[in-house]
CSV table of C-alpha atoms and ligand atoms in Angstrom, one decimal:
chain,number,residue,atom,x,y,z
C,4,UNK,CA,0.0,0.0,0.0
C,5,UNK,CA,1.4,3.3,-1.3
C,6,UNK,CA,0.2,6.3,1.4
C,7,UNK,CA,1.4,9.9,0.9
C,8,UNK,CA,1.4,12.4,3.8
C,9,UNK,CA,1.6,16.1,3.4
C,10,UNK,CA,3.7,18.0,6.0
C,11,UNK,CA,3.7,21.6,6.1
C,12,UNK,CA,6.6,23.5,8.0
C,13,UNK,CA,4.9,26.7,9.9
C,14,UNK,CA,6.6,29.1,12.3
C,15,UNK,CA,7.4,27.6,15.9
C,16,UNK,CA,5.9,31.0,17.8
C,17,UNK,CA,2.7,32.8,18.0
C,18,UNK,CA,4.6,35.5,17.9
C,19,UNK,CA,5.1,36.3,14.1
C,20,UNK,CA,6.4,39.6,12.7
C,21,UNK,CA,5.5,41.1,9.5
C,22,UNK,CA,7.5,43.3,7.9
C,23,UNK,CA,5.4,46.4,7.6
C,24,UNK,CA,6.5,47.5,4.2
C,25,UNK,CA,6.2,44.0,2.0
C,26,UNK,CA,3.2,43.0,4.8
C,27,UNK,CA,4.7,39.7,3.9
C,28,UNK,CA,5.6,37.2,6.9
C,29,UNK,CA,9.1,37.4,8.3
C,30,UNK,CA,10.0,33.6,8.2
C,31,UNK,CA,12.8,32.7,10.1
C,32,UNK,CA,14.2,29.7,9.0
C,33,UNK,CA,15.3,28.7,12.7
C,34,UNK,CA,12.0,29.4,14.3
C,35,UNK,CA,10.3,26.8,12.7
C,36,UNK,CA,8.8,23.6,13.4
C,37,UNK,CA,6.9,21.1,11.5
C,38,UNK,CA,2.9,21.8,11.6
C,39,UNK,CA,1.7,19.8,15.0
C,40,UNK,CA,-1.8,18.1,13.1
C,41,UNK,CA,0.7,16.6,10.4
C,42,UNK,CA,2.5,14.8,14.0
C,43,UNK,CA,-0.8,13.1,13.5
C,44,UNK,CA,-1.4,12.8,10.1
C,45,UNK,CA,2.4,10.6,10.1
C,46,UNK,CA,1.3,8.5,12.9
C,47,UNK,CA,-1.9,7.5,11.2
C,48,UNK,CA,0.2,6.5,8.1
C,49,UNK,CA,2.9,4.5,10.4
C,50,UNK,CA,-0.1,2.9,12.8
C,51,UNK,CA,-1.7,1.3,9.1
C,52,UNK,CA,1.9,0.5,8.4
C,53,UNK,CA,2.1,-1.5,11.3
C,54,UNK,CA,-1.3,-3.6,9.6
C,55,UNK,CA,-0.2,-3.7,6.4
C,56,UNK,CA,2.8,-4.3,6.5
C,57,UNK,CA,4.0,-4.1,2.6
C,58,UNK,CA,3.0,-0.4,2.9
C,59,UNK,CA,5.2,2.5,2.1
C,60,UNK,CA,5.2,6.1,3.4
C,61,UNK,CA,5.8,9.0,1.5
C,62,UNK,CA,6.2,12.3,2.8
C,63,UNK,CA,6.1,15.6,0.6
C,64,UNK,CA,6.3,19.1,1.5
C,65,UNK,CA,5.7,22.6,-0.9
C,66,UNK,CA,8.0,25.0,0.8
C,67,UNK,CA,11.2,26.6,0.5
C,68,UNK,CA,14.5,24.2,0.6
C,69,UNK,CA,14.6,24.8,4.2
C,70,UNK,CA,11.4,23.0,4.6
C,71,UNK,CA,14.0,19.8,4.6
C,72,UNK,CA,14.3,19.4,7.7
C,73,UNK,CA,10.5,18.8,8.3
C,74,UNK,CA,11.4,15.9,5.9
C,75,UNK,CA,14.2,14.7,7.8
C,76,UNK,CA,11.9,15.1,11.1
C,77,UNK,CA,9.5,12.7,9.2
C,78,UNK,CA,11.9,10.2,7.8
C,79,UNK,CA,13.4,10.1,11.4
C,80,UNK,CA,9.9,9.3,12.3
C,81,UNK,CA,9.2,6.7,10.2
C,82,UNK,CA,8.8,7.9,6.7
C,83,UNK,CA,10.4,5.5,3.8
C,84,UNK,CA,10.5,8.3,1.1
C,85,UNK,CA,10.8,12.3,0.9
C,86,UNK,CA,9.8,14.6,-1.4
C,87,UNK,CA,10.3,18.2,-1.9
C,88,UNK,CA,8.4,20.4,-4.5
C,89,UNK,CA,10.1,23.8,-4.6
C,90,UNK,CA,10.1,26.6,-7.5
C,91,UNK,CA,10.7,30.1,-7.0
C,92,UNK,CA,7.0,30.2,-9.8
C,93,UNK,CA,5.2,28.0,-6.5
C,94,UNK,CA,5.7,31.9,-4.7
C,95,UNK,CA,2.6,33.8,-3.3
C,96,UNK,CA,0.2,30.5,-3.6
C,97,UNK,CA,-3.1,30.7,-2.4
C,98,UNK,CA,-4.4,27.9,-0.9
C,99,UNK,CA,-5.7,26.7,-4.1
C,100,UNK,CA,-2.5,27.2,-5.8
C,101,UNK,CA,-0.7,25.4,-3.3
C,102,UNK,CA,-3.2,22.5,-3.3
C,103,UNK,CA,-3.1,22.1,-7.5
C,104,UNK,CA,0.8,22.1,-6.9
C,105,UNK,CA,0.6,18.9,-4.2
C,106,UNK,CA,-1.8,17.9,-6.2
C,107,UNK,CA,0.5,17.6,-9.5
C,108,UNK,CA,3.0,16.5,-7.1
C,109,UNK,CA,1.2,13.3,-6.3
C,110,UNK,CA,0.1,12.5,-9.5
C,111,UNK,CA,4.3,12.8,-10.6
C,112,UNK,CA,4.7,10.1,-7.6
C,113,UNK,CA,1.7,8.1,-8.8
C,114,UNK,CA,0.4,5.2,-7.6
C,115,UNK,CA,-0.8,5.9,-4.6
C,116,UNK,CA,-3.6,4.0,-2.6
C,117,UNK,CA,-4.1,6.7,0.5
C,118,UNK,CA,-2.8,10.3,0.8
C,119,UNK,CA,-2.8,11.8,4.3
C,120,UNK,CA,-3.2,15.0,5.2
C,121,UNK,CA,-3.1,17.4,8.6
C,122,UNK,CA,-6.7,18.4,9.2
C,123,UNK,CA,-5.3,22.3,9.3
C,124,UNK,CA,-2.3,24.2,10.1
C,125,UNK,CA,-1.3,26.4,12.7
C,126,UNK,CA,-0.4,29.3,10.0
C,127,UNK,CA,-3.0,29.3,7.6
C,128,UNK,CA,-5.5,27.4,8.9
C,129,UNK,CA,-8.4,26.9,6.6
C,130,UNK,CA,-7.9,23.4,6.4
C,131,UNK,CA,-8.4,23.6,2.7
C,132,UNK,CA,-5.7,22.5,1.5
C,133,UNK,CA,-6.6,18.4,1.7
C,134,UNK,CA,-10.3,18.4,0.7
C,135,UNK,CA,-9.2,20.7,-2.7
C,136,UNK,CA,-6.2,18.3,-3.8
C,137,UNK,CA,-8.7,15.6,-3.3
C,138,UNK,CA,-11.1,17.8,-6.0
C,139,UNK,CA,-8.2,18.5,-8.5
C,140,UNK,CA,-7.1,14.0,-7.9
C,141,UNK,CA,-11.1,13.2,-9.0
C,142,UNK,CA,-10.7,11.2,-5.4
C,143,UNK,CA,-12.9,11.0,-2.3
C,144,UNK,CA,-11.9,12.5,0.1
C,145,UNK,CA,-13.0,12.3,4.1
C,146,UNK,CA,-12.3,14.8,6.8
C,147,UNK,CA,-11.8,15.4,10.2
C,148,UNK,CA,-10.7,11.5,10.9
C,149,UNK,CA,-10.1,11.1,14.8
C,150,UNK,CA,-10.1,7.0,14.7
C,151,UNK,CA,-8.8,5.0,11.5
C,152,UNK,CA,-11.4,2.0,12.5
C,153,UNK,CA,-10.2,-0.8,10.1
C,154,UNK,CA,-7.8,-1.0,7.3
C,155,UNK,CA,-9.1,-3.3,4.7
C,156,UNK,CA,-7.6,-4.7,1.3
C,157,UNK,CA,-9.3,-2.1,-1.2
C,158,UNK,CA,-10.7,0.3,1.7
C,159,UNK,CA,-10.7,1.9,5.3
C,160,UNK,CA,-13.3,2.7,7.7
C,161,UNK,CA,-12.8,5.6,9.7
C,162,UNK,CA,-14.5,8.1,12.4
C,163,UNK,CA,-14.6,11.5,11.5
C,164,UNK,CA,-15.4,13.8,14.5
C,165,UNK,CA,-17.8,17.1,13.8
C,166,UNK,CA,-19.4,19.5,16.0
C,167,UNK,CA,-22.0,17.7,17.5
C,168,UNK,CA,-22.2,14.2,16.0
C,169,UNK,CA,-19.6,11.1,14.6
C,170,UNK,CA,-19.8,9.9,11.5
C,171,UNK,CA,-18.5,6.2,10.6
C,172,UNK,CA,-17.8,6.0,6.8
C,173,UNK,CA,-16.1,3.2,4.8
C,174,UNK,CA,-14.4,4.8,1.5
C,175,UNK,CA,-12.7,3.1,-1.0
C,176,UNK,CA,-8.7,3.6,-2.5
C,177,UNK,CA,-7.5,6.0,-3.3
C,178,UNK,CA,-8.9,8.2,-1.2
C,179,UNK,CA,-7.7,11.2,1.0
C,180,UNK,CA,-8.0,11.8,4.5
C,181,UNK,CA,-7.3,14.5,7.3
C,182,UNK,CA,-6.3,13.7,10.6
C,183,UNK,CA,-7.7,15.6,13.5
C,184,UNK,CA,-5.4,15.9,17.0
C,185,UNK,CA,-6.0,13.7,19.7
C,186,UNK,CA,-6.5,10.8,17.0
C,187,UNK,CA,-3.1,9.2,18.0
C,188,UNK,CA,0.0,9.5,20.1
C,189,UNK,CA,2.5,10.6,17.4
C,190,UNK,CA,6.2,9.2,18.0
C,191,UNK,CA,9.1,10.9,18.7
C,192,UNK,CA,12.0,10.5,16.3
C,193,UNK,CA,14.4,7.8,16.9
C,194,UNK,CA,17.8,8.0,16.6
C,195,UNK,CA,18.3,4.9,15.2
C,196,UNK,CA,16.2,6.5,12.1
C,197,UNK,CA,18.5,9.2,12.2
C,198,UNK,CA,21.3,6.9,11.4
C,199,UNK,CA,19.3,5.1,9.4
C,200,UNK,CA,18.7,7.8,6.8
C,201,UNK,CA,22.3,9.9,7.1
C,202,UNK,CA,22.9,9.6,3.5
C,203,UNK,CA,19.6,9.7,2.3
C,204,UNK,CA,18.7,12.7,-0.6
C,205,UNK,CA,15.9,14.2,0.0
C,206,UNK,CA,14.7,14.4,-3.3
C,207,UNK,CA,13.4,17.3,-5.4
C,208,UNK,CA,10.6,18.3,-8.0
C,209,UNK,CA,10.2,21.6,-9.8
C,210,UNK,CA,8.1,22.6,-12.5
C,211,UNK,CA,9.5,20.8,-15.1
C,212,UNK,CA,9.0,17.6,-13.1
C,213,UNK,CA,5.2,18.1,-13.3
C,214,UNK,CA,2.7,16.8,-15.7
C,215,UNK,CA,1.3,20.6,-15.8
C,216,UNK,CA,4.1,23.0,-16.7
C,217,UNK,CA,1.9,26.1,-17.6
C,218,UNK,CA,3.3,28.6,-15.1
C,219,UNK,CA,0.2,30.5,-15.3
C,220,UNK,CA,-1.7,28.1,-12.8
C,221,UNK,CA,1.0,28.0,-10.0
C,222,UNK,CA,2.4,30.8,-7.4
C,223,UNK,CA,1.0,34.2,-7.6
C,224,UNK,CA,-0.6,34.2,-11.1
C,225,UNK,CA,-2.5,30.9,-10.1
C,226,UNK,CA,-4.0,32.3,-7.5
C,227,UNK,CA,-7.4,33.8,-7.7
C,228,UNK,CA,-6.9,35.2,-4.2
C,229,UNK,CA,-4.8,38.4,-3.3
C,230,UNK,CA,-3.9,39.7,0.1
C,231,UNK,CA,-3.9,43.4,0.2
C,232,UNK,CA,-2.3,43.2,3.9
C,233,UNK,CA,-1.1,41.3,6.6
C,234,UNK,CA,-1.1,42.5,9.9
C,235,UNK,CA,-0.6,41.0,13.6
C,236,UNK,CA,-4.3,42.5,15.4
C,237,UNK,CA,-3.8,45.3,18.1
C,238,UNK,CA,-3.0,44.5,21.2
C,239,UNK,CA,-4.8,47.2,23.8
C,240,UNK,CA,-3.7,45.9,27.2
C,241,UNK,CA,-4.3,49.6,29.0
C,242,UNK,CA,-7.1,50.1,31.4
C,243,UNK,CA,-9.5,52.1,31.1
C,244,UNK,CA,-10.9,53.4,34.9
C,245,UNK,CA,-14.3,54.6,35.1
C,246,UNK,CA,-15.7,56.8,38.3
C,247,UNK,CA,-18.9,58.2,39.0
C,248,UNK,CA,-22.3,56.9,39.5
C,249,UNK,CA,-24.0,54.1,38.5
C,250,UNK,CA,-25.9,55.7,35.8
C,251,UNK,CA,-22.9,57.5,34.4
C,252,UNK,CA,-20.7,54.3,34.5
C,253,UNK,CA,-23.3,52.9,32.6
C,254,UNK,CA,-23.3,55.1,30.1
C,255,UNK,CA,-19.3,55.0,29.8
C,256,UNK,CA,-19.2,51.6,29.9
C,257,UNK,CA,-21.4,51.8,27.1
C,258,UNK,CA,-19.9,54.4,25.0
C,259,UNK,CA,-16.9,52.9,25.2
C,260,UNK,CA,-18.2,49.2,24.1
C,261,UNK,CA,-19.8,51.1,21.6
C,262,UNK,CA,-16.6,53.1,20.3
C,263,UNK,CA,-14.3,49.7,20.4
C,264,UNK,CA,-17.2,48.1,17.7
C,265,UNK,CA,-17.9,45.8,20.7
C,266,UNK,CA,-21.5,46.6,20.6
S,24,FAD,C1,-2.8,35.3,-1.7
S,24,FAD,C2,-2.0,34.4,-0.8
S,24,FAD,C3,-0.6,34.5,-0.9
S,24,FAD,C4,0.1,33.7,-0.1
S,24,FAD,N1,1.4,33.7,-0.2
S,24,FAD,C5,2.2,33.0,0.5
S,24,FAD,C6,3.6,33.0,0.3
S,24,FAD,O1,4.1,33.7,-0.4
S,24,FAD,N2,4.3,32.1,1.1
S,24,FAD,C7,3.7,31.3,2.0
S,24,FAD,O2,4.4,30.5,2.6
S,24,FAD,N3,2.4,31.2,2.1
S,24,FAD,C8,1.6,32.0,1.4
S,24,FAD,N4,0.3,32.0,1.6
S,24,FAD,C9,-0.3,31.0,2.5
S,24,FAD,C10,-0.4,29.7,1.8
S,24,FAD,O3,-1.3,29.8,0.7
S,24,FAD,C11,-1.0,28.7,2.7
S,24,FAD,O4,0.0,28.5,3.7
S,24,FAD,C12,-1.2,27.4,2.0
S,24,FAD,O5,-2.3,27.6,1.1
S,24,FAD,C13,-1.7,26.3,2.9
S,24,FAD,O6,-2.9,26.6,3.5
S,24,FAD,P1,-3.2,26.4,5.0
S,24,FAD,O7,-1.9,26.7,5.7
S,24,FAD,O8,-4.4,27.1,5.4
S,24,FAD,O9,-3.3,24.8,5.0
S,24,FAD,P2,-4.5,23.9,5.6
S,24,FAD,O10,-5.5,23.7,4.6
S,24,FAD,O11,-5.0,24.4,7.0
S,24,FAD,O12,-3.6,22.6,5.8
S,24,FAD,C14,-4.2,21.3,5.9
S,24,FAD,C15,-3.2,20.3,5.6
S,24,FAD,O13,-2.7,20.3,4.3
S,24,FAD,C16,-1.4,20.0,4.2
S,24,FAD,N5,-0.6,21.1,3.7
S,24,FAD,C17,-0.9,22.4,3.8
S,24,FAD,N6,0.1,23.2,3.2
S,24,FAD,C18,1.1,22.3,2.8
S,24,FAD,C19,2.3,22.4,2.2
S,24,FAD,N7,2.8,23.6,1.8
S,24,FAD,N8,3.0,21.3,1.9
S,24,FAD,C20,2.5,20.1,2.2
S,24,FAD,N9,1.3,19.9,2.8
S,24,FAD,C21,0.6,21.0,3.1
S,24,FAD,C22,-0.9,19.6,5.6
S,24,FAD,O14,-1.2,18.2,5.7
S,24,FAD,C23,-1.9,20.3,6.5
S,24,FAD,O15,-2.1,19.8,7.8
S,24,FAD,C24,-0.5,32.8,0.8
S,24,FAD,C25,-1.9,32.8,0.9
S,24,FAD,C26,-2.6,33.6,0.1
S,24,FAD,C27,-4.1,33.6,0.3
């Protein structure tokens, strides 16, 4: 069984500058770490290892070359097989962008029975990004797994958690998935791993790897949407006293509700 999981590296703090005159995000390559829902996303893949036990993991990432060492983390994890897709054409992806790139990158791999996915990340956040690869792939796709239920020969049964119910579904390969936390216990790497895969090359696809090498429908051009701005939200921490009587302190208290768009 062939089983692809996406990783996505994302900054290790909540505490993210922008630089105020691109409004683009000031990644620092050392304050990074890999995107904690993908933790479970490899587990899952490793825990249907473990049942089937011809299976091989993939794990892919869309970043910039220093998104390697989330690669490594997996491989040190467990992961058989790394894959980087970097371009400098991949830049300013929307999440559509970015899931027609995986998506292309998958279909270069090929053969693929499962492809696993984080449920969201901890940057971006729409959790998107699996549900539209599975559109572009023509596959089903189901989200929000918490429990992988039974791994069969041609399919897997799996509960997916939402709001206020659980579903039970059984879908057939190829399909796509995205883990939710909590589903699993994800392992640490080993060190043994890390010995393991010393020499191994990460390896590396660009455009002109891909089956789709029209420009046009990657990066910034194939992305129907543009941020104007990007800016951390104010933080007001000063207090405000108010004195007087209870009707006035109403009234302040409500004027200045009112004034911060509170009410
Ligand atoms: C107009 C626009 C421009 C942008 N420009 C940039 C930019 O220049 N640089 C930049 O870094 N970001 C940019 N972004 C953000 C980028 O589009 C998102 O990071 C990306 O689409 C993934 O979306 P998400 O983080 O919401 O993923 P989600 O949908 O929340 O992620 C769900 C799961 O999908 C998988 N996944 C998500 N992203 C990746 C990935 N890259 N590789 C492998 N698996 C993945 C993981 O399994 C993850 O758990 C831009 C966004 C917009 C709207």
């Amino acid at each position: 069984m062939k089983i692809i999981t996406c990783i996505k590296q994302v900054p290790a703090s909540s505490n993210v500058q922008v630089d105020p005159k691109t409004g683009v995000l000031i990644r620092d390559g050392n304050n990074v770490k890999m995107n904690p829902y993908d933790l479970y996303a490899l587990e899952a893949a490793f825990q249907i290892k473990a049942m089937r036990k011809d299976s091989v993991v993939y794990s892919i990432t869309m970043g910039p070359p220093s998104a390697n060492s989330a690669l490594s983390e997996a491989l040190h994890m467990g992961a058989d097989e790394a894959t980087l897709i970097s371009d400098r054409r991949f830049a300013g992806a929307d999440v559509l962008a970015t899931s027609y790139t995986l998506s292309q990158l998958v279909t270069h791999i090929g053969g693929y029975d499962l492809i696993i996915c984080g449920k969201q990340t901890t940057d971006g956040d729409t959790a998107q990004v699996g549900p539209e690869m599975a559109e572009f792939l023509s596959i089903p796709h189901v989200p929000y797994v918490k429990e992988i239920v039974e791994v069969k020969e041609k399919s897997i049964i799996l509960r997916s958690a939402y709001d206020t119910y659980d579903e039970l579904v059984e879908v057939f390969y190829p399909c796509l998935i995205t883990i939710d936390k909590g589903a699993n216990v994800p392992r640490l790497p080993s060190y043994r791993r890390k010995v393991l895969f010393k020499d191994y090359k990460i390896k590396m696809v660009t455009l002109k790897d891909l089956k789709d090498q029209n420009p046009d429908n990657y990066g910034l051009s194939g992305s129907p949407t543009q941020v104007d701005e990007i800016f951390p939200p104010l933080k007001r921490t000063e207090a405000i006293m108010v004195e007087g009587k209870k009707e006035k302190l109403a009234k302040d208290m409500f004027d200045i509700l009112k004034e911060s768009r509170f009410l």
